[in-house]
């Protein structure tokens, strides 16, 4: 989904004097999102005003909105030094836990994550929307939306997972993951990749608040099935299996195995294999000499009939 929701139409006064009180009155933990202003002192003033309401348990500093053409949002968050100045300035004026909402519109999130840690942030939220264009109506020749917007939902999950991994390689801050959750399994994936908490936005817009209880039910059943006592038992367990592509290139080439009981013989993997390494006769076979180990067949198989040999997993 691509949206062009711009800055709020609500006045700052209404938000600070009414909405924060309503949120606090509901009895939950209130995390107030404060948009970083071009001048860090201006951001600090806004954060002070928000903190003084006494209704807020945590501040989230947003340096990641993808829409603005310059000066705010991702134009701060894709620059480690600008982000450091914002975080350090807000850190000086608040004792509240301080989360920084990171942009995925960056090539090196590690340097921004480190700057946040050094400047005193307590955690990161990864990530905001990916800057994107929603396409052209070919009947009229006009763009569907007139400006670059923010891409969210299932398509951004692999991108968010990348940044979750890279940020943890650069800093020790706890991370709240958000991007593309549409099933309870996505939550488990993020936790297994080290996330402390997981958030959902687009899926709630699509399916209503009840998606949250649906995910919680799925998650609880999963935890019971595996007899897990808590999320800490699975947090980060996938990270130990990650390799760099350089390490992969040094390792013996991995070849897929076929579970003949699960394979339906649909041939989608044969079609997609550029190396002609999959042969479908009576059963599906892998030509180990030809196989490049790229893994495309595993991803494309609709019944998950392909896996890695245990020695190469
Ligand atoms: C319509 C819409 C408005 C959003 N507005 C904000 C915002 O004001 N501040 C913010 O930090 N993130 C905003 N986001 C980004 C979400 O908080 C979230 O980071 C992103 O959508 C990825 O999660 P998702 O794939 O679960 O939607 C918005 C997302 C959508 C779809």
mmCIF file of C-alpha atoms in Angstrom, residues 20 27 73 137 190 203 208 250 260:
data_model
loop_
_atom_site.group_PDB
_atom_site.id
_atom_site.type_symbol
_atom_site.label_atom_id
_atom_site.label_comp_id
_atom_site.label_asym_id
_atom_site.label_seq_id
_atom_site.Cartn_x
_atom_site.Cartn_y
_atom_site.Cartn_z
ATOM 1 C CA UNK A 20 -2.851 12.617 25.080
ATOM 2 C CA UNK A 27 -4.937 3.005 30.987
ATOM 3 C CA UNK A 73 11.648 13.218 8.163
ATOM 4 C CA UNK A 137 -3.391 5.645 -14.569
ATOM 5 C CA UNK A 190 10.653 -10.590 13.767
ATOM 6 C CA UNK A 203 -2.937 -4.714 8.433
ATOM 7 C CA UNK A 208 -9.667 -3.617 11.651
ATOM 8 C CA UNK A 250 33.616 -19.886 0.662
ATOM 9 C CA UNK A 260 8.606 -36.467 -2.660
#
